Short mmCIF file of C-alpha atoms in Angstrom, two decimals:
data_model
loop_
_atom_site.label_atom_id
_atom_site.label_comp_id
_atom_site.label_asym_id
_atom_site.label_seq_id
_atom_site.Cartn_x
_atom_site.Cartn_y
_atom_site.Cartn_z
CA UNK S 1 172.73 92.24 -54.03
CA UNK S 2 170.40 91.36 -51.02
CA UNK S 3 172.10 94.35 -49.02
CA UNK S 4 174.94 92.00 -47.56
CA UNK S 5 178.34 94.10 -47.98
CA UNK S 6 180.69 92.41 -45.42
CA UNK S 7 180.80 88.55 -45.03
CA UNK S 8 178.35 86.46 -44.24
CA UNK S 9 177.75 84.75 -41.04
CA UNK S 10 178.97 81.27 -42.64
CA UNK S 11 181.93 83.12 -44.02
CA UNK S 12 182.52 84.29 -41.02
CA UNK S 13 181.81 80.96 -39.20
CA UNK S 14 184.06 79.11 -41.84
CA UNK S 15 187.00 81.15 -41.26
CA UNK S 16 187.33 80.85 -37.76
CA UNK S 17 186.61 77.28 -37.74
CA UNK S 18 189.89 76.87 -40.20
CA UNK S 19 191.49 79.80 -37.54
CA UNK S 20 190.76 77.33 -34.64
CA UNK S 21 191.49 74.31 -36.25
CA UNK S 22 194.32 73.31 -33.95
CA UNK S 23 193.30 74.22 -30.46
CA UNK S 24 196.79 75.01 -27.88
CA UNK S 25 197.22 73.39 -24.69
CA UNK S 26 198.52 76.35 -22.82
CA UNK S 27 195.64 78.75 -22.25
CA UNK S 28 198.03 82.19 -22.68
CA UNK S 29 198.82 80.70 -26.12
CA UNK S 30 194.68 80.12 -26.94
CA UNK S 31 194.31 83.70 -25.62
CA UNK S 32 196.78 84.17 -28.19
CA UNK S 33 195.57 82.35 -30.89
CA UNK S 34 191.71 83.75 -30.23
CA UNK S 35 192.81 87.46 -30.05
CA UNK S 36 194.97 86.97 -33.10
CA UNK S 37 191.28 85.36 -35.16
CA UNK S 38 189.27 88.29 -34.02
CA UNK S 39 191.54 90.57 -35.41
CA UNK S 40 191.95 88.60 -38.60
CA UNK S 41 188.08 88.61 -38.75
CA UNK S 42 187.72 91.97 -38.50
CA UNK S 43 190.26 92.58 -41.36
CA UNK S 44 188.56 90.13 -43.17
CA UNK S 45 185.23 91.68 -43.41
CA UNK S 46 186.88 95.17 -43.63
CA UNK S 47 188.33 93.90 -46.70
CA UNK S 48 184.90 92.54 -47.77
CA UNK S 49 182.97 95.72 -46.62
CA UNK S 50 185.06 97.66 -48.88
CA UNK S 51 184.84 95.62 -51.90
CA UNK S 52 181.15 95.59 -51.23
CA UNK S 53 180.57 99.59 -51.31
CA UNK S 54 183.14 99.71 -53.96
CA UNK S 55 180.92 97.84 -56.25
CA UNK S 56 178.29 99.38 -54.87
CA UNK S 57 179.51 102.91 -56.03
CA UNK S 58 180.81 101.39 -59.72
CA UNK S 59 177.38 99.88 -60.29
CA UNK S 60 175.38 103.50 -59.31
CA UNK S 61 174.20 101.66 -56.48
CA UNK S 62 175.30 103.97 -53.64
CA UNK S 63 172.38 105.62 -52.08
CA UNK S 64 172.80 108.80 -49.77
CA UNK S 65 171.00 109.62 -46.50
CA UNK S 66 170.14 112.82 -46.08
#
């Protein structure tokens, strides 16, 4: 592991490009529809983060600061 523990940028790129790929003509609905993919992100890579340090911890890989 390189250090990455959420998703990567492409993930992250290739999500919302399948979030966004049917754009709304009303702009209150694409307000909508782009509040409702950031939060989807972020749960996304919250999902991903915690996978990532769960491994992390199984694998003796968890390293304090301090």
């Amino acid at each position: 592991m390189n250090g990455q523990v959420g998703l990567t940028r492409r993930e992250l790129e290739r999500e919302l490009a399948w979030m966004l790929r049917s754009i709304p003509d009303d702009p209150r609905e694409l307000v909508k529809l782009i509040s409702q993919s950031v939060v989807s992100l972020l749960d996304k890579n919250n999902e991903a983060i915690s996978r990532g340090l769960a491994q992390r911890e199984a694998s003796g890989g968890a390293r304090g600061h301090g």
